[in-house]
Short mmCIF file of C-alpha atoms in Angstrom, two decimals:
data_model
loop_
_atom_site.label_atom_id
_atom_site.label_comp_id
_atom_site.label_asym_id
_atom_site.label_seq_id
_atom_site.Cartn_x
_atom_site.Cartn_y
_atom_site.Cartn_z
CA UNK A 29 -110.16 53.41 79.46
CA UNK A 30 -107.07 53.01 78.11
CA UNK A 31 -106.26 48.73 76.83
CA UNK A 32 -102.82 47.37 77.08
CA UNK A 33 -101.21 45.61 73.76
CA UNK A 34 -99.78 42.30 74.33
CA UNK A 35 -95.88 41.87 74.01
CA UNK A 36 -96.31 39.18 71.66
CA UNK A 37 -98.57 39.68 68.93
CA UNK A 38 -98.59 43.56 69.61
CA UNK A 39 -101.99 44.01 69.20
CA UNK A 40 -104.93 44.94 72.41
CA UNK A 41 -105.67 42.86 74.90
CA UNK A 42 -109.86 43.27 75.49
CA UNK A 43 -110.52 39.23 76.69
CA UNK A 44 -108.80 36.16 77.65
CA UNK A 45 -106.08 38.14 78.52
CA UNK A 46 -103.48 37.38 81.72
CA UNK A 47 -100.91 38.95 83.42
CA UNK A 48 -96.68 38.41 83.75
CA UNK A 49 -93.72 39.69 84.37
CA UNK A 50 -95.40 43.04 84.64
CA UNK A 51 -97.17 42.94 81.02
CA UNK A 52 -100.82 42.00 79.77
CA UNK A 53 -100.78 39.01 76.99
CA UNK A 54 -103.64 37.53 75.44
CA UNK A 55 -104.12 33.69 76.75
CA UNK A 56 -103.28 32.33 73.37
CA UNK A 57 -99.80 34.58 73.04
CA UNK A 58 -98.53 33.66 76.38
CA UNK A 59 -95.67 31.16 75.17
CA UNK A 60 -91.90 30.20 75.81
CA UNK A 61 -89.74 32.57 73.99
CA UNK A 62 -87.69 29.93 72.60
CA UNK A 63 -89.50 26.60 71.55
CA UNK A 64 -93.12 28.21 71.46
CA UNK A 65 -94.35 26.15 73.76
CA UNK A 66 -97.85 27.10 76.05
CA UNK A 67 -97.21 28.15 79.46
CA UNK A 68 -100.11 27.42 81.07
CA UNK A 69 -98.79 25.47 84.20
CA UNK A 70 -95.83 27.16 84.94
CA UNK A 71 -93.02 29.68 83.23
CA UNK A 72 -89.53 31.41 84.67
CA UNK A 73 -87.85 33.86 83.28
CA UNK A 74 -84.51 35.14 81.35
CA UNK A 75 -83.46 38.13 80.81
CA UNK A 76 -87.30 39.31 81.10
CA UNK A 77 -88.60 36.84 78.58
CA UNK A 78 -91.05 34.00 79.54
CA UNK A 79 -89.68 30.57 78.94
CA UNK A 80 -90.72 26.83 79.72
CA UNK A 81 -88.87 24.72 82.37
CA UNK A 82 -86.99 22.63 79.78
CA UNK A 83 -85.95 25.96 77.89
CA UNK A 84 -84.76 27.39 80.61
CA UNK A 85 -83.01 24.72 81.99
CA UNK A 86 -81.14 24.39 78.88
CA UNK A 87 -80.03 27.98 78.54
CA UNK A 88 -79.22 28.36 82.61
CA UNK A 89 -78.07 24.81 83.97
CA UNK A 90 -74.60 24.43 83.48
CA UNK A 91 -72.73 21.54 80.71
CA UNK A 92 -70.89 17.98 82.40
CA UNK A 93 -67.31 18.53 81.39
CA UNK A 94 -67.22 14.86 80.64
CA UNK A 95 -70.26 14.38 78.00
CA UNK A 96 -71.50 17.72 77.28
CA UNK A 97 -74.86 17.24 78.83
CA UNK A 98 -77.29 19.29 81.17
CA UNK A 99 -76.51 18.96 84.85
CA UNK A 100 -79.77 19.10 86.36
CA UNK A 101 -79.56 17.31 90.28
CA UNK A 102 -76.41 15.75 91.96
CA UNK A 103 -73.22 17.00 90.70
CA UNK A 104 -69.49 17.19 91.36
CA UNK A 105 -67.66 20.64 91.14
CA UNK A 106 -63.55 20.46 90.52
CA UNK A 107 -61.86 23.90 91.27
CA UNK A 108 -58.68 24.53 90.04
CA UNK A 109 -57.49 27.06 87.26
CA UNK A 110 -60.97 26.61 85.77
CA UNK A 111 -63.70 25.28 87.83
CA UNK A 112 -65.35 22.00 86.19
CA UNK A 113 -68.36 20.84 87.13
CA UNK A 114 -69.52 17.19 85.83
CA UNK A 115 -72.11 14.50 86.53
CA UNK A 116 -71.94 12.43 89.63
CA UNK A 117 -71.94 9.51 87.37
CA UNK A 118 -69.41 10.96 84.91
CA UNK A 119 -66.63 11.14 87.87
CA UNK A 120 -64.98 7.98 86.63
CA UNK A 121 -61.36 6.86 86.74
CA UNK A 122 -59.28 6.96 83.68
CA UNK A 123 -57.65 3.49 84.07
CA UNK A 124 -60.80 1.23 85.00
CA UNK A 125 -63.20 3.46 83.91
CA UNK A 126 -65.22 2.56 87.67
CA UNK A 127 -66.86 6.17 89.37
CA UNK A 128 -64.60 7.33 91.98
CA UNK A 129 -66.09 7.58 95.58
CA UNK A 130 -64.04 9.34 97.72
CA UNK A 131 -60.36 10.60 97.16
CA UNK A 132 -59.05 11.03 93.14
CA UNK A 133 -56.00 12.36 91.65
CA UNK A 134 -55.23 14.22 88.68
CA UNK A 135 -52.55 13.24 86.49
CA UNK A 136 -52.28 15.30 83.26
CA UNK A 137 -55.75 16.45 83.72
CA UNK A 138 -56.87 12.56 84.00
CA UNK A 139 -58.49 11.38 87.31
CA UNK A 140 -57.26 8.38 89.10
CA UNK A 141 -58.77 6.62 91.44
CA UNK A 142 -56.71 5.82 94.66
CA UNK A 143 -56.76 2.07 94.08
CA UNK A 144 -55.57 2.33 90.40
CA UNK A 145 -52.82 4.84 91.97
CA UNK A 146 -52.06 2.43 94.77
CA UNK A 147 -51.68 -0.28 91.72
CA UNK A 148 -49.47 1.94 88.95
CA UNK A 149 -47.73 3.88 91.52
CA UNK A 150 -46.81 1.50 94.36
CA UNK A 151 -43.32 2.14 95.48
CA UNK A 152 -43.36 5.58 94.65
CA UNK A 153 -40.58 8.04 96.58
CA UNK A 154 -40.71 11.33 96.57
CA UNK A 155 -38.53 13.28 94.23
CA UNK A 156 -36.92 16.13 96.31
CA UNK A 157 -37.14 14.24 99.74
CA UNK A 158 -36.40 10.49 98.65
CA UNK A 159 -38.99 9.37 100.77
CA UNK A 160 -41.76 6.82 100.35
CA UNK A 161 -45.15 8.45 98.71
CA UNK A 162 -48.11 7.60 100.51
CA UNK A 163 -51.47 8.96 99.94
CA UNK A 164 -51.79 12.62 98.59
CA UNK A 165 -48.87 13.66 95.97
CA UNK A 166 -48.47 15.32 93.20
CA UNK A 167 -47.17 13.83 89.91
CA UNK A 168 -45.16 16.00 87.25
CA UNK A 169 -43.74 14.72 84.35
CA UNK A 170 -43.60 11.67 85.53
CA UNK A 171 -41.87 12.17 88.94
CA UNK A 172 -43.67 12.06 92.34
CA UNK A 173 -43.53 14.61 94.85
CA UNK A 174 -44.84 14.96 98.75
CA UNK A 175 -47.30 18.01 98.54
CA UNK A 176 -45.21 19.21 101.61
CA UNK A 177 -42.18 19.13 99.72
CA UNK A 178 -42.91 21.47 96.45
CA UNK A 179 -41.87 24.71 97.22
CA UNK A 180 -40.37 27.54 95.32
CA UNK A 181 -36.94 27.42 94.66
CA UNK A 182 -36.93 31.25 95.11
CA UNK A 183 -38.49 32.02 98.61
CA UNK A 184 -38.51 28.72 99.25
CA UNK A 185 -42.71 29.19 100.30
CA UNK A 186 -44.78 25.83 100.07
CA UNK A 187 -46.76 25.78 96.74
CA UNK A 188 -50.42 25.40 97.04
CA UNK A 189 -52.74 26.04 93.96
CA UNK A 190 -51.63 27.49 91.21
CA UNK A 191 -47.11 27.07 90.45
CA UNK A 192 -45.17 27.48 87.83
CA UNK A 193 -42.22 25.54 86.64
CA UNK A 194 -39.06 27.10 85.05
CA UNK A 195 -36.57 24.27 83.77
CA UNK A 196 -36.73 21.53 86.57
CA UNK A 197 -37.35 24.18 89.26
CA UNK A 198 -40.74 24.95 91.35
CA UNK A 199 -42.07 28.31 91.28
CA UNK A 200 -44.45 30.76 92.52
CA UNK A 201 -46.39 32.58 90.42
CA UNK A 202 -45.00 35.93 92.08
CA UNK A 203 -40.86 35.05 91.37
CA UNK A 204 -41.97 32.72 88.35
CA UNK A 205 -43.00 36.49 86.83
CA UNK A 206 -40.39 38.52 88.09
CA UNK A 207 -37.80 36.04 86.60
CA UNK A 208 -39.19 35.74 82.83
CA UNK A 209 -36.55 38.07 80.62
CA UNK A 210 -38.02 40.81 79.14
CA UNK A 211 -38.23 40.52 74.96
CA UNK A 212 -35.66 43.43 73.55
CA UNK A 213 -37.99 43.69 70.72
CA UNK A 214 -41.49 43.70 71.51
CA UNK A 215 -41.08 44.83 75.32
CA UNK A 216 -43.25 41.74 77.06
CA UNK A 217 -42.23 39.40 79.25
CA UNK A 218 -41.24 36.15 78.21
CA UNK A 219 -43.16 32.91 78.19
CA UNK A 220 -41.55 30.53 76.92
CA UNK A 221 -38.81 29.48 74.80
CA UNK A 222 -36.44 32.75 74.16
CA UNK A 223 -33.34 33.55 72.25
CA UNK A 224 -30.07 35.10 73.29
CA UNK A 225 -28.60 37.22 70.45
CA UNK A 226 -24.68 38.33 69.87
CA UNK A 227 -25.14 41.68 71.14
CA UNK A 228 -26.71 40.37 74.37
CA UNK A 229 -30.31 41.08 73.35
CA UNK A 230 -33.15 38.82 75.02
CA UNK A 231 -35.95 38.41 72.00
CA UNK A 232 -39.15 35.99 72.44
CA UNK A 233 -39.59 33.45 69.78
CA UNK A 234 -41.73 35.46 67.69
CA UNK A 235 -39.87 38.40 67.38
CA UNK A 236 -37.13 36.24 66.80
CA UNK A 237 -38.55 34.51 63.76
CA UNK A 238 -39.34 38.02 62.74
CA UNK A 239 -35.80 38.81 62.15
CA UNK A 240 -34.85 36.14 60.87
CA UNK A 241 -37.67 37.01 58.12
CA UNK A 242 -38.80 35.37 55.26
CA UNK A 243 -37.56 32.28 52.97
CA UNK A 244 -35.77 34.07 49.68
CA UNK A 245 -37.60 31.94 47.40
CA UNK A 246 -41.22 31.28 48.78
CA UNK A 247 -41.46 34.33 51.24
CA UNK A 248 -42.88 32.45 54.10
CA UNK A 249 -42.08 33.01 57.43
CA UNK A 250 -39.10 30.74 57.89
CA UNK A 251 -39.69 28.21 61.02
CA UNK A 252 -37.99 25.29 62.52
CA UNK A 253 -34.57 24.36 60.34
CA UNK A 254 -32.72 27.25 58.67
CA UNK A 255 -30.43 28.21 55.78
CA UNK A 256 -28.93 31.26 56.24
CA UNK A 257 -26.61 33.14 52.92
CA UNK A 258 -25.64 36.44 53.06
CA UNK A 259 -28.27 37.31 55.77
CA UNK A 260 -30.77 35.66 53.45
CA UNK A 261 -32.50 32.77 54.50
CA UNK A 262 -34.26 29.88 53.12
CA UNK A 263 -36.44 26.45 54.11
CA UNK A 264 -33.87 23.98 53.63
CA UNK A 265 -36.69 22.65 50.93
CA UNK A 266 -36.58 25.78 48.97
CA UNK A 267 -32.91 26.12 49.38
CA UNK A 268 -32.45 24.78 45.29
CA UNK A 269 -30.63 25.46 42.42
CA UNK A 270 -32.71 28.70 40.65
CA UNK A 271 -32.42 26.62 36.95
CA UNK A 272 -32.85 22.55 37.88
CA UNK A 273 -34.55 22.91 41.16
CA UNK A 274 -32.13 20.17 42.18
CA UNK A 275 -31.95 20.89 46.19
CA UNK A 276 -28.66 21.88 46.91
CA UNK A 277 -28.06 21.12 50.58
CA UNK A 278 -25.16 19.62 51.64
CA UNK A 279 -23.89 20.20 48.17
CA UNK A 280 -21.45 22.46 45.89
CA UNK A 281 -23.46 25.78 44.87
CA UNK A 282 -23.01 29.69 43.90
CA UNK A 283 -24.65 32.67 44.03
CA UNK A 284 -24.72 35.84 41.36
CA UNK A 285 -25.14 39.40 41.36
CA UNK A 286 -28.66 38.81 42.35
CA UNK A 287 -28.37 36.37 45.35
CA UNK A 288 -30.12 33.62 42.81
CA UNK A 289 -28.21 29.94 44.17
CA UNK A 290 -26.76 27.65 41.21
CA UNK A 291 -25.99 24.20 41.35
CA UNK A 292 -22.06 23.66 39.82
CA UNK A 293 -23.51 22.45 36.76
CA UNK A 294 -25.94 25.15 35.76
CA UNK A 295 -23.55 27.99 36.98
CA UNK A 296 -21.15 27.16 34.80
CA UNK A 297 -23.37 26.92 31.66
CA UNK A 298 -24.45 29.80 32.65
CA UNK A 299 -21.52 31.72 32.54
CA UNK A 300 -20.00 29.37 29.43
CA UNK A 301 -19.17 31.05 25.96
CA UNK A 302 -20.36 28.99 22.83
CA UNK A 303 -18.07 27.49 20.69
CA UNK A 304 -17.90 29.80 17.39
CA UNK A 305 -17.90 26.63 15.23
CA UNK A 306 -20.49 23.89 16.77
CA UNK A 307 -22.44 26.84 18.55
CA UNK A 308 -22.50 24.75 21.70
CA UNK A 309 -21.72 25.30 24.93
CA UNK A 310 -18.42 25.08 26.37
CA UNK A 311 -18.84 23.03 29.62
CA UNK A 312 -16.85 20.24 31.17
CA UNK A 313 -18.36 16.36 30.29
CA UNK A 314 -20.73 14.88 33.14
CA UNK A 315 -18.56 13.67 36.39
CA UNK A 316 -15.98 16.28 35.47
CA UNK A 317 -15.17 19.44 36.82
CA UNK A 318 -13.28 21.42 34.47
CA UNK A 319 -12.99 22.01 30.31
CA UNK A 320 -10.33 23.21 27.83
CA UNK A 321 -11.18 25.99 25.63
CA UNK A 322 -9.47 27.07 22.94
CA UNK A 323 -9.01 30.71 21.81
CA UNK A 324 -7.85 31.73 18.61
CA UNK A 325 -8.44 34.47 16.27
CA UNK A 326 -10.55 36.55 18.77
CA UNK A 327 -13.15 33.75 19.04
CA UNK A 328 -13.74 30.55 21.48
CA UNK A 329 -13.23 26.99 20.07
CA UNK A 330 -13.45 23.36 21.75
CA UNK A 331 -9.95 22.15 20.85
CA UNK A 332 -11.78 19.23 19.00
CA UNK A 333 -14.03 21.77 16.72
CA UNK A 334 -10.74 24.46 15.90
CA UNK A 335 -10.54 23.00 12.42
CA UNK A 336 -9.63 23.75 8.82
CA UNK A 337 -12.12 25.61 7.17
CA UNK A 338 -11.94 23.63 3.81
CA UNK A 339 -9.90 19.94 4.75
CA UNK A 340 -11.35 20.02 8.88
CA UNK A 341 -8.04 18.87 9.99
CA UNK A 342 -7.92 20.05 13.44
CA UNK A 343 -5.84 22.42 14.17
CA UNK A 344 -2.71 22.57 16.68
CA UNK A 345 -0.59 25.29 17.22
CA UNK A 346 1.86 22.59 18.74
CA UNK A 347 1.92 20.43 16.04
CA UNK A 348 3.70 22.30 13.29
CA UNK A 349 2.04 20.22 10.62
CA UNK A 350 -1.73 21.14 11.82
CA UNK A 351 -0.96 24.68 12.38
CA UNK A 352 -3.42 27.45 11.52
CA UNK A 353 -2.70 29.70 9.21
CA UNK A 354 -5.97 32.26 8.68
CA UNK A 355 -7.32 33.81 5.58
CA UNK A 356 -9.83 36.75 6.64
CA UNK A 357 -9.83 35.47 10.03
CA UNK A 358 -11.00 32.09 8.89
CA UNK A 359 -8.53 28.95 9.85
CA UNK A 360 -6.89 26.99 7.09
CA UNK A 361 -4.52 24.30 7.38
CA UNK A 362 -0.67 25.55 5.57
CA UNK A 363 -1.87 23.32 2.55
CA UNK A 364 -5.52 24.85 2.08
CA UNK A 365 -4.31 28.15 2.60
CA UNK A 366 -1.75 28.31 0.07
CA UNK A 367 -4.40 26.39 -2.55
CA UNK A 368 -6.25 29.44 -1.63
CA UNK A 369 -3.78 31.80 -2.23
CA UNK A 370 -2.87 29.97 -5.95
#
């Protein structure tokens, strides 16, 4: 005769063997799939596995919205976009934290008891009508409304359920959808913020950070505050002088050849010739703007460093005693140059 092999241990079953959910175990095998607990009182099943009560409990009961826990007995279901389901004892009011019995109301997902409402609220008048609220309402950014008196501001239908809200107006979810633009770029409709363009063109906010691209300097997608230079564009933190990092918002700045942005300072020493006698640069003093430069004898001077070659006197084609007269393109003073000559 041919033996069955238990499910468990997957070897015969000859003695002490029982049978469940349609298969032969040996007594001693029989267990909950999940904590390995003996079944010998009772078992249920998931998903064709034996399990103990607790177990199964755990995997099949649903969670209390409010603490997380098991709801196994009395509970309170909430339907709405998503249906919540909670404790009876976890229904409590927001404001004094007491378990509401009887009518609630929701105000940015908290619950309110009526009393606390009645409290907070007293007074109330209804938005669109002007009317005194009394019992049921709804409350939207902090403005009270008659439940009677929402209705779409396109077919002018009563809202109940699910609405949308475009600007200050009421909508329902059928004209809320067929009056979201269309994105130019990406082809869906729009939730959401959205950007008009020169040419017309309707773009949704991502597509539209999309062409505005990445910052020049760091290449991140560039979000929230803008510079924008020759259809480049930059954070304003990264929007800084290429040699100094000094930021240059707000302030004097150039680009070159290469789109790289200067501060005044360092785009002028780095376009400055060097003086042919000190070697230094040729750049105006700190606080000013501009510099003389003095160019003589196919080379660039500061007037200060234009100078005898033998006596340093400095040199001034104005001045007729302190003019240059060169020997082998070297500057002399009239004196030095004709000791030079004797």
């Amino acid at each position: 005769m041919d033996t069955e092999k238990c499910p468990t241990c997957s070897k015969e079953v000859l003695t002490e063997g029982l049978t469940a959910i349609g298969r032969f175990y040996h007594k001693d095998c029989f267990k909950c799939i999940k904590c390995d607990g003996s079944l010998e009182e009772k078992f249920f099943t998931s998903e064709e596995q034996p399990m103990c009560e607790n177990c199964f409990k755990e995997k099949t009961f649903p969670k209390c919205t409010s603490c997380g826990k098991m709801v196994d007995g009395d509970s309170v279901v909430m339907k709405g976009d998503e249906e919540k389901i909670f404790h009876k004892e976890c229904v409590t009011c927001t404001r004094c934290t007491d378990p509401i019995v009887g009518k609630y109301f929701v105000e940015e997902g908290n619950l309110i008891c009526q009393k606390c409402l009645e409290n907070e609220f007293g007074g109330r008048t209804c938005e669109i009508c002007k009317e005194d609220v009394l019992g049921d309402c709804l409350i939207t950014n902090g403005k009270n409304y008659h439940k009677t008196c929402i209705k779409c501001s396109i077919c002018e239908e009563n809202l109940t359920g699910k609405f949308f809200t475009l600007g200050d107006k009421f909508m329902c979810e059928k004209d809320y959808k067929d009056t979201r633009k269309m994105c130019s770029d990406c082809g869906e409709q729009i939730s959401g913020p959205y950007y008009t363009l020169e040419d017309n063109e309707v773009v949704c906010a991502k597509d539209f950070k999309k062409r505005l691209g990445n910052c020049k300097k760091c290449g991140e997608l560039v979000e929230g505050r803008i510079m924008k230079i020759s259809d480049m564009v930059y954070h304003p933190d990264c929007f800084c002088c290429v040699v100094c990092e000094k930021s240059v918002v707000g302030e004097p700045f150039t680009q070159d050849e290469e789109h790289n942005i200067y501060c005044t300072e360092d785009f002028i020493k780095k376009n400055a010739t060097v003086c042919s006698s000190c070697g230094e640069l040729i750049v105006p003093k700190k606080g000013e703007t501009t510099t003389e430069r003095l160019r003589a004898l196919g080379k660039d001077f500061h007037p200060e460093c234009f100078k005898c070659k033998d006596c340093d006197l400095v040199l001034n084609t104005g001045d007729e005693s302190a003019r240059c007269y060169p020997i082998d393109g070297q500057p002399f003073c009239a004196k030095c140059n004709a000791n030079r000559r004797t």
